[in-house]
N, CA, C and O atoms as CSV, one atom per row, in Angstrom:
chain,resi,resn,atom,element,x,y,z
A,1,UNK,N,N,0.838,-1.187,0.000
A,1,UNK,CA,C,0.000,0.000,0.000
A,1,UNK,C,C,0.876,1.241,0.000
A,1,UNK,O,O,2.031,1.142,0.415
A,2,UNK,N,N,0.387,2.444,-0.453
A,2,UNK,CA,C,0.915,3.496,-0.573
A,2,UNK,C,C,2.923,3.539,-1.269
A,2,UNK,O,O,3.937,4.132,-0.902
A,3,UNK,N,N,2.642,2.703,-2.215
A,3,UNK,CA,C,4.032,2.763,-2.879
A,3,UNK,C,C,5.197,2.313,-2.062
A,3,UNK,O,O,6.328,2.788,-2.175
A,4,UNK,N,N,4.848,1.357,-1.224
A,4,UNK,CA,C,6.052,0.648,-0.714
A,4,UNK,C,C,6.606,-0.074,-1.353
A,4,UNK,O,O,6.141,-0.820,-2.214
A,5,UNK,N,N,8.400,0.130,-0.793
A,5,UNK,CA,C,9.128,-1.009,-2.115
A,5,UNK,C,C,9.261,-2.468,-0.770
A,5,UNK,O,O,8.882,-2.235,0.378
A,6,UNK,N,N,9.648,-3.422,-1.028
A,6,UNK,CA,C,10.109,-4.605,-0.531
A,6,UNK,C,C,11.179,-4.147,0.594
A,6,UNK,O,O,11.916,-3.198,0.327
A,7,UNK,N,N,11.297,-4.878,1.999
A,7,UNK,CA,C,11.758,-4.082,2.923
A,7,UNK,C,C,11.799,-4.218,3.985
A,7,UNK,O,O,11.240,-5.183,4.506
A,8,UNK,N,N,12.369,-3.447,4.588
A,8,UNK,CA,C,11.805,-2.810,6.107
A,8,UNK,C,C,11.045,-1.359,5.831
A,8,UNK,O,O,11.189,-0.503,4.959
A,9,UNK,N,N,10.332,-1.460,6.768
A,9,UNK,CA,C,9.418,-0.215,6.926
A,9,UNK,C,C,8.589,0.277,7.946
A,9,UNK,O,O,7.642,-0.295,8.486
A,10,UNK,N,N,9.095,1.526,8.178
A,10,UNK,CA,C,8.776,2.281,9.247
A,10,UNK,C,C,7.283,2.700,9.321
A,10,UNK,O,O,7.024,3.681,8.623
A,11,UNK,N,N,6.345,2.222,9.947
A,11,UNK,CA,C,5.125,3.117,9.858
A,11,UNK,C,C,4.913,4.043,10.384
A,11,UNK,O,O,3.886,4.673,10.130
A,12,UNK,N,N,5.817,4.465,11.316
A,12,UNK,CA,C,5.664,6.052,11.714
A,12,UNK,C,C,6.250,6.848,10.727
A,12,UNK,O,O,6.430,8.066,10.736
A,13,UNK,N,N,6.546,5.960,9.811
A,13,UNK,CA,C,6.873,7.167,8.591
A,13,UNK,C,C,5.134,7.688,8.019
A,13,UNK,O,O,4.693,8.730,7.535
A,14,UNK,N,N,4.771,6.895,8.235
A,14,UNK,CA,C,3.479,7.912,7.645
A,14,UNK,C,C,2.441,8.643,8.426
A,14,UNK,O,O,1.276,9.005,8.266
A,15,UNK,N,N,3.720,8.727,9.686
A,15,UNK,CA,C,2.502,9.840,11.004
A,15,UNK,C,C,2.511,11.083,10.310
A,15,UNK,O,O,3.419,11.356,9.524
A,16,UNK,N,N,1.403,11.985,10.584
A,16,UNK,CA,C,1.264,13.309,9.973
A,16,UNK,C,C,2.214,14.530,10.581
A,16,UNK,O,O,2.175,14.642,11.806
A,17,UNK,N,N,2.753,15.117,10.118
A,17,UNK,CA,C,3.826,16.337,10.402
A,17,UNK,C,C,2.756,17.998,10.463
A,17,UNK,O,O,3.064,19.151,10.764
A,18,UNK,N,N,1.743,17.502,10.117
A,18,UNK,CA,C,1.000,18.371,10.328
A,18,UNK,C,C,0.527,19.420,11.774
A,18,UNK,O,O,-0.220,19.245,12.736
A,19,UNK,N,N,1.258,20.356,11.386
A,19,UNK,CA,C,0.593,21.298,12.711
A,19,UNK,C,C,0.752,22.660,12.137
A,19,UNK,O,O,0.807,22.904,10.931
A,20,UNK,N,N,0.826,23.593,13.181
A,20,UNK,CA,C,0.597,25.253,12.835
A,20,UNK,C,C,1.680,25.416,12.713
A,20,UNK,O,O,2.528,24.630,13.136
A,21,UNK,N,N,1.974,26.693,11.979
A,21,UNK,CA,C,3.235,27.010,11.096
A,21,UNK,C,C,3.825,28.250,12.501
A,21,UNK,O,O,4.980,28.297,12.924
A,22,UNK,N,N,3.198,28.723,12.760
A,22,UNK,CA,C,3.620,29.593,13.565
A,22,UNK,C,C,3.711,29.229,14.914
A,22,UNK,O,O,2.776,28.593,15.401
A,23,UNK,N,N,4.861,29.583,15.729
A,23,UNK,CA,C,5.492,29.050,17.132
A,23,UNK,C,C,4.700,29.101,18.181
A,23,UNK,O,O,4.677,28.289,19.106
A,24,UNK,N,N,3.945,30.194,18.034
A,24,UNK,CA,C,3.029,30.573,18.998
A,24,UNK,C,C,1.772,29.491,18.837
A,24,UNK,O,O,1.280,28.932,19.817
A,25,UNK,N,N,1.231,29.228,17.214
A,25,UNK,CA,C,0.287,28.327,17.309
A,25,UNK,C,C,1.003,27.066,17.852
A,25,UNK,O,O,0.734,26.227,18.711
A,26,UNK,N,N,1.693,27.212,17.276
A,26,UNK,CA,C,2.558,25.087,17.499
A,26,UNK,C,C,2.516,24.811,19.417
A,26,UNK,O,O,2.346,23.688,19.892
A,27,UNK,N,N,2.685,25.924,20.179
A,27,UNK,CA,C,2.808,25.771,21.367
A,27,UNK,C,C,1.415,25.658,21.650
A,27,UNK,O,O,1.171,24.665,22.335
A,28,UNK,N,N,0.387,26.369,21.340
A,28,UNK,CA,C,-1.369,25.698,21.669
A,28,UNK,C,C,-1.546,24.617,20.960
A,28,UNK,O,O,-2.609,24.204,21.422
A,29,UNK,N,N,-1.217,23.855,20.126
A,29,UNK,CA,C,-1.304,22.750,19.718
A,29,UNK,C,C,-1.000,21.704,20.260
A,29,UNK,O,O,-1.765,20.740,20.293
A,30,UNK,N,N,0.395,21.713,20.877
A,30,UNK,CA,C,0.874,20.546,21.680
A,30,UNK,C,C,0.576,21.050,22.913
A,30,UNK,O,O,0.015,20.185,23.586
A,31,UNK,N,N,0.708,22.046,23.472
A,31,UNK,CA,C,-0.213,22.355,25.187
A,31,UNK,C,C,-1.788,21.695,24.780
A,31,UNK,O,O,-2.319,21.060,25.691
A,32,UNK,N,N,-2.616,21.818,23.373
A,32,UNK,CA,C,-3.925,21.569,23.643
A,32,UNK,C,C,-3.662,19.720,23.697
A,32,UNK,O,O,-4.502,19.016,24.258
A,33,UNK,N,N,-2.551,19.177,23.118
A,33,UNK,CA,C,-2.322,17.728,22.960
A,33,UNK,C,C,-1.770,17.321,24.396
A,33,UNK,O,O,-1.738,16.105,24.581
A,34,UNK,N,N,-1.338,18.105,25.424
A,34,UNK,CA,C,-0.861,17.416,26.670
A,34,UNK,C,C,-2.072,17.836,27.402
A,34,UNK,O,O,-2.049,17.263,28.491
A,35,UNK,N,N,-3.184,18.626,27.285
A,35,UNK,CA,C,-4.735,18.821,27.824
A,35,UNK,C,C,-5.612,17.551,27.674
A,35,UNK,O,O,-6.425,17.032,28.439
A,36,UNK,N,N,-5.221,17.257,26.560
A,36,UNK,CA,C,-6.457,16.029,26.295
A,36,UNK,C,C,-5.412,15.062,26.509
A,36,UNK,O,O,-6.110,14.108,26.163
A,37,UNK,N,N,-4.024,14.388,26.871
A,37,UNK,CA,C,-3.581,13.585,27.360
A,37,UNK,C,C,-3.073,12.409,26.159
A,37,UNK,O,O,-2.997,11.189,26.016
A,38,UNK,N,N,-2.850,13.422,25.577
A,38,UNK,CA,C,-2.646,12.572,23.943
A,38,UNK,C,C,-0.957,12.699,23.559
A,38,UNK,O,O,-0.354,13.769,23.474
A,39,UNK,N,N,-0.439,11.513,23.377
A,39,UNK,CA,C,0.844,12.271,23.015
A,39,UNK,C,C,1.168,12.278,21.942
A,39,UNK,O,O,0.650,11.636,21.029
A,40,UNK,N,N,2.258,13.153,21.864
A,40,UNK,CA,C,2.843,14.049,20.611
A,40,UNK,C,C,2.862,12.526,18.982
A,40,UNK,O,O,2.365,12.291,17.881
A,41,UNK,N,N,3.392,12.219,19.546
A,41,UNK,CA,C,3.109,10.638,18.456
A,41,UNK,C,C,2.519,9.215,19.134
A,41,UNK,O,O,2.246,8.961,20.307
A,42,UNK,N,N,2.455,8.607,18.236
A,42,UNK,CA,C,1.909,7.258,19.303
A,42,UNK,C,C,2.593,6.495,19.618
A,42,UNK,O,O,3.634,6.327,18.982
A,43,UNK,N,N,2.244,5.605,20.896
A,43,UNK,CA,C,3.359,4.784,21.342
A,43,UNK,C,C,3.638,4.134,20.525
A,43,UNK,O,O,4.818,4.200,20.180
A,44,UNK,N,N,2.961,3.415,19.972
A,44,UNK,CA,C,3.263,1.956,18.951
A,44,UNK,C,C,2.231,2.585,17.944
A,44,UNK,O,O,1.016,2.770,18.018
A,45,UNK,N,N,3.252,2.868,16.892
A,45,UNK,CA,C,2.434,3.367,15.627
A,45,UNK,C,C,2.691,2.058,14.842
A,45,UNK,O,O,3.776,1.612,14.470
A,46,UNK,N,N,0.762,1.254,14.580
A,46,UNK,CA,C,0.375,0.474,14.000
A,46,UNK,C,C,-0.074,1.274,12.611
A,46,UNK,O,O,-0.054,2.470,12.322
A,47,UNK,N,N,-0.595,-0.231,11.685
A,47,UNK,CA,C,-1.486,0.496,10.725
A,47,UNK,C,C,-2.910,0.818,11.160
A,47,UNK,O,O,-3.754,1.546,10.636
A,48,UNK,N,N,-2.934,0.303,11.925
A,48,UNK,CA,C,-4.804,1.303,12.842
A,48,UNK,C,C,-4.429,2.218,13.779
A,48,UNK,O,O,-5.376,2.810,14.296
A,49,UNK,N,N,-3.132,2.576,14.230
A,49,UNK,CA,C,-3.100,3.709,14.956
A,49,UNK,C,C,-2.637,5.052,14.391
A,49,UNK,O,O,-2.918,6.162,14.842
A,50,UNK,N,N,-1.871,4.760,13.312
A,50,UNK,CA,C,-1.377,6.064,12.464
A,50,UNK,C,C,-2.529,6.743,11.818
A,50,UNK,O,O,-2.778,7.942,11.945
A,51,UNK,N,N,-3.212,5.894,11.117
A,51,UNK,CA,C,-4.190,6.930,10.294
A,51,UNK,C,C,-5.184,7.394,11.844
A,51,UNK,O,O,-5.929,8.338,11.583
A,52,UNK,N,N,-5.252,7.127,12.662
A,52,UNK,CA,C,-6.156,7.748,13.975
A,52,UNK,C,C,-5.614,8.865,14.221
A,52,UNK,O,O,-6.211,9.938,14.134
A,53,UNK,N,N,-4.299,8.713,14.589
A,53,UNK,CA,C,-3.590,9.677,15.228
A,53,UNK,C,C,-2.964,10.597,14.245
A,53,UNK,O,O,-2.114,11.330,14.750
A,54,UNK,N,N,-3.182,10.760,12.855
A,54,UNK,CA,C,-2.915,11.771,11.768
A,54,UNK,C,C,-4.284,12.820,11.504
A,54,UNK,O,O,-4.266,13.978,11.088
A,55,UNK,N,N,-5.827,11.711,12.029
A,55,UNK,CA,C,-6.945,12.414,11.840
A,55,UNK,C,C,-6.981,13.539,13.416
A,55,UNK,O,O,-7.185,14.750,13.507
A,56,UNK,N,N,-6.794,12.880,14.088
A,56,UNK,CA,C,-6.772,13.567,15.407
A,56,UNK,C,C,-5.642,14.095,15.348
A,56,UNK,O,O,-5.568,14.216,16.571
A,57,UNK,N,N,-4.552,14.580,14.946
A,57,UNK,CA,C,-3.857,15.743,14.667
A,57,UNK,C,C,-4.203,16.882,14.000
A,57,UNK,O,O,-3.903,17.977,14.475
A,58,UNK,N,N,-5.007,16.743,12.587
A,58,UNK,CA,C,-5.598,17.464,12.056
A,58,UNK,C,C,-6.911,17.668,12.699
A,58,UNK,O,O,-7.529,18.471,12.000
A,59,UNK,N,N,-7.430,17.398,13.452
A,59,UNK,CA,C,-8.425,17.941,14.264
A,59,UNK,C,C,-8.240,18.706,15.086
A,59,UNK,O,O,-9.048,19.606,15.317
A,60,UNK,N,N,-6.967,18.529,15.836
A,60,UNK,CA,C,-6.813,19.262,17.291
A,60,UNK,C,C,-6.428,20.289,16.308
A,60,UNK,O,O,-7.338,21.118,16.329
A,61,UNK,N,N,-5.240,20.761,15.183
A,61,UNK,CA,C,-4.773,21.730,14.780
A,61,UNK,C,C,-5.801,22.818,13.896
A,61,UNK,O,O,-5.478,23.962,13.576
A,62,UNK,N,N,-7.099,22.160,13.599
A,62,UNK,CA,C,-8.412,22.844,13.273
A,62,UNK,C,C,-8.734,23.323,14.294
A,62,UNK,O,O,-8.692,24.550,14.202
A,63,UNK,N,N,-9.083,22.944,15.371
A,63,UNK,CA,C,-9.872,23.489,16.669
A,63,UNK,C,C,-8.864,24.610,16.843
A,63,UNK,O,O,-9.168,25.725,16.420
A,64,UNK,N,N,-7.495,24.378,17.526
A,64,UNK,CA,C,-6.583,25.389,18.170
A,64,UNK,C,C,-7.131,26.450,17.074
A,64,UNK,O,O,-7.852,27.383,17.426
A,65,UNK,N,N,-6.744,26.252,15.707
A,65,UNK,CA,C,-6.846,27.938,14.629
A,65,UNK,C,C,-8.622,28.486,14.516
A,65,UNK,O,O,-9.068,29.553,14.094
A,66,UNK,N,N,-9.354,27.267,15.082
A,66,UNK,CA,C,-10.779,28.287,15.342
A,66,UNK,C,C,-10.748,29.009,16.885
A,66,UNK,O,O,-11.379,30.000,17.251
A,67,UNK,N,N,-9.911,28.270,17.567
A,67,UNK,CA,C,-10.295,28.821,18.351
A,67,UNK,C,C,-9.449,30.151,18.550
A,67,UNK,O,O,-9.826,30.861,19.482
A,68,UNK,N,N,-8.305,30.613,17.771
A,68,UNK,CA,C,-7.502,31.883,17.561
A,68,UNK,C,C,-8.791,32.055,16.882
A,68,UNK,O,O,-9.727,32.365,17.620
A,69,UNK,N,N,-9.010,31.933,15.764
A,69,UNK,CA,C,-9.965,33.203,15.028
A,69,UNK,C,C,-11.242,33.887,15.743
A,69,UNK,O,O,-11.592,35.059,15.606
A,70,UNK,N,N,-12.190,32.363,16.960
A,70,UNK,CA,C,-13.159,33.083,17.684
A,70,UNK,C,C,-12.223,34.315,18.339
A,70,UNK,O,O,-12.378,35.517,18.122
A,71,UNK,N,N,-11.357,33.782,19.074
A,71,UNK,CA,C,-10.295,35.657,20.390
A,71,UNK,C,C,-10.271,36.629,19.466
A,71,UNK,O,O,-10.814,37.714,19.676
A,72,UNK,N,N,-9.511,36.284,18.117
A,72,UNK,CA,C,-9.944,37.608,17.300
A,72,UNK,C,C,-11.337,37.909,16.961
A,72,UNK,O,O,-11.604,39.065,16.634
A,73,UNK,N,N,-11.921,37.348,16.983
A,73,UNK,CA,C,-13.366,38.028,16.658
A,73,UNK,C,C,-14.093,38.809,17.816
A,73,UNK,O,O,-14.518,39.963,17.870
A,74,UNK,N,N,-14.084,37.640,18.839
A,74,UNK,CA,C,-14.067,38.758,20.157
A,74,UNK,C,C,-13.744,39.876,20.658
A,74,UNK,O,O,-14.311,40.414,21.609
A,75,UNK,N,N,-12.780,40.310,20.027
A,75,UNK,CA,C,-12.026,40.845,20.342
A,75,UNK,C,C,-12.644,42.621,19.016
A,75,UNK,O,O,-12.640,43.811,19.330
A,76,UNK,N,N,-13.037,42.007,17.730
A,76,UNK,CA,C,-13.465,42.969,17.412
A,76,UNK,C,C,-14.834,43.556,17.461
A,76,UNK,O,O,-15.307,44.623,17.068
A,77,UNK,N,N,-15.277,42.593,18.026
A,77,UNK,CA,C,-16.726,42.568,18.874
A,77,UNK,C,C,-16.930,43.370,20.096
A,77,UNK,O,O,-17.970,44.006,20.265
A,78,UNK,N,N,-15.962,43.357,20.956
A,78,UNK,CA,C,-15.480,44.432,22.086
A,78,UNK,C,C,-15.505,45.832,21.499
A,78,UNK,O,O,-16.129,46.800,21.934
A,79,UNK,N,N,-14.731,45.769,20.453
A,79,UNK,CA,C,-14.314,47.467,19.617
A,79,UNK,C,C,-15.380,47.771,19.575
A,79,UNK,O,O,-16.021,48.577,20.251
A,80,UNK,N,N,-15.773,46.831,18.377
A,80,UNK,CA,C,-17.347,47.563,17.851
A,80,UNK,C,C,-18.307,47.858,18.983
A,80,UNK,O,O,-18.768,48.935,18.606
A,81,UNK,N,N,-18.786,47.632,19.914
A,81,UNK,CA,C,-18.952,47.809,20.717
A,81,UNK,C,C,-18.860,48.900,21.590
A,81,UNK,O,O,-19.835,49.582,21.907
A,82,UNK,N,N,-17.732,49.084,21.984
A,82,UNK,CA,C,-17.575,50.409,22.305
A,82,UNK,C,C,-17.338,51.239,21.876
A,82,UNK,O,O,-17.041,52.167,22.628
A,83,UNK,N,N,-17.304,51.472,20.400
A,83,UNK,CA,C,-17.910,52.673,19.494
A,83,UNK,C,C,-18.965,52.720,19.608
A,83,UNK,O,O,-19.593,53.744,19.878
A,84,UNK,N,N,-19.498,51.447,19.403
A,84,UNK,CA,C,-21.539,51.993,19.449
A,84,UNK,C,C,-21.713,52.647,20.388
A,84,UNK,O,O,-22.385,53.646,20.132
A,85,UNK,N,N,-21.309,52.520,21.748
A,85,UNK,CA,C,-21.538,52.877,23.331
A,85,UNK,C,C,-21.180,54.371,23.105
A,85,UNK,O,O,-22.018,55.269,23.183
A,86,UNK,N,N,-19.913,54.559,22.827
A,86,UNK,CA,C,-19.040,55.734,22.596
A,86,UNK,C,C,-20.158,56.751,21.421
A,86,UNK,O,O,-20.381,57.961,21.400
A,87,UNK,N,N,-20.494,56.009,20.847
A,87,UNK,CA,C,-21.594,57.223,19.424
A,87,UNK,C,C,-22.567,57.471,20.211
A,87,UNK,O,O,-22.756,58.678,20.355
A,88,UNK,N,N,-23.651,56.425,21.098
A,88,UNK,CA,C,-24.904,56.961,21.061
A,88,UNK,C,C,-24.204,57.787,22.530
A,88,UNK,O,O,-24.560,58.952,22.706
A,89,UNK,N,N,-23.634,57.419,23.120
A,89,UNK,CA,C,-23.423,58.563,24.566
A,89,UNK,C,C,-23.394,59.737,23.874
A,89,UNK,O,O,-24.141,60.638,24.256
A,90,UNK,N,N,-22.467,59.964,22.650
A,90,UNK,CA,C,-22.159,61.298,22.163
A,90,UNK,C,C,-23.377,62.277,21.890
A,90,UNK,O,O,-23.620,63.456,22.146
A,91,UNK,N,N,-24.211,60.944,21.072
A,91,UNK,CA,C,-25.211,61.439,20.390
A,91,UNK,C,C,-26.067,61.698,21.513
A,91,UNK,O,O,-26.801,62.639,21.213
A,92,UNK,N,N,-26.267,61.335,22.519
A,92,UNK,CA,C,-27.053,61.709,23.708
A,92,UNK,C,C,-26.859,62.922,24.235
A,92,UNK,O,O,-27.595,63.908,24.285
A,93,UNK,N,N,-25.645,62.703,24.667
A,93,UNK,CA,C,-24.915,64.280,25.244
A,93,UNK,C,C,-25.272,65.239,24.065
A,93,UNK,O,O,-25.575,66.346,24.508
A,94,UNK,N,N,-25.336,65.159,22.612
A,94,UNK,CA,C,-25.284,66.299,22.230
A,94,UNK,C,C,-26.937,66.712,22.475
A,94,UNK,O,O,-27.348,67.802,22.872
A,95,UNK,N,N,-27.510,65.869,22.223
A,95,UNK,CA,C,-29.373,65.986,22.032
A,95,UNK,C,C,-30.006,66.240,23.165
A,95,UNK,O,O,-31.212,66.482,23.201
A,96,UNK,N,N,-29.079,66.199,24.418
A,96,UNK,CA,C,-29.731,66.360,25.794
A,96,UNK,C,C,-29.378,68.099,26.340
A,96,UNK,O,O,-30.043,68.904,26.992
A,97,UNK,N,N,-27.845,68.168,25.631
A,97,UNK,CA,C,-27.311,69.663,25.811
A,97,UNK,C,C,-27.705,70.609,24.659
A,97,UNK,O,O,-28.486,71.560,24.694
A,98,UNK,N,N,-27.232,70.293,23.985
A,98,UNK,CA,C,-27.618,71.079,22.726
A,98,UNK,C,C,-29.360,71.450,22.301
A,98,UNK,O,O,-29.707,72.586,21.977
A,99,UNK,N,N,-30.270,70.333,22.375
A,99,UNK,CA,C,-31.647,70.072,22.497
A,99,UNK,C,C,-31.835,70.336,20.891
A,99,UNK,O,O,-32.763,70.991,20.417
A,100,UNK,N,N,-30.589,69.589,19.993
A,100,UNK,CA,C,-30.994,69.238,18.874
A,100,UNK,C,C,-31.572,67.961,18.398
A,100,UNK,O,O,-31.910,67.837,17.221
């Protein structure tokens, strides 16, 4: 399978290398992989444990980058926010002083 020649052969050669490109993500990735108690590769990478543990890599490294994009969104959700707060106070203050 998958273009093997006659041999020895490593099946953790076909664990996934997949994670976040950036240092900061790669560190919530493997902090979110020592949270759920999973380790970094598998003990005994079988042919039923590699393709598990390549899907559940690419899962945890989906979750970690939604869960950066929800903080940024939050985060511009806060702003917006307190502009709205910041306009209608204005607009209050002017319509309460002014009595336009």
């Amino acid at each position: 399978a998958k273009g093997r020649v006659a041999g020895a052969y490593l099946r953790s050669a076909d664990l996934s290398s997949r994670r976040i490109a950036a240092d900061k993500g790669a560190e919530r990735f493997e902090a979110r992989l020592r949270e759920l108690g999973v380790p970094l590769r598998p003990v005994t990478p079988t042919a039923e444990t590699v393709p598990l543990a390549n899907a559940l890599r690419s899962e945890v490294v989906a979750l970690v980058e939604l869960e950066a994009k929800l903080k940024k969104l939050e985060g511009e959700v806060r702003t917006l926010e307190s502009r709205y707060v910041l306009s209608f106070f204005s607009l209050f203050l002017t319509y309460f002083f002014l009595g336009e």
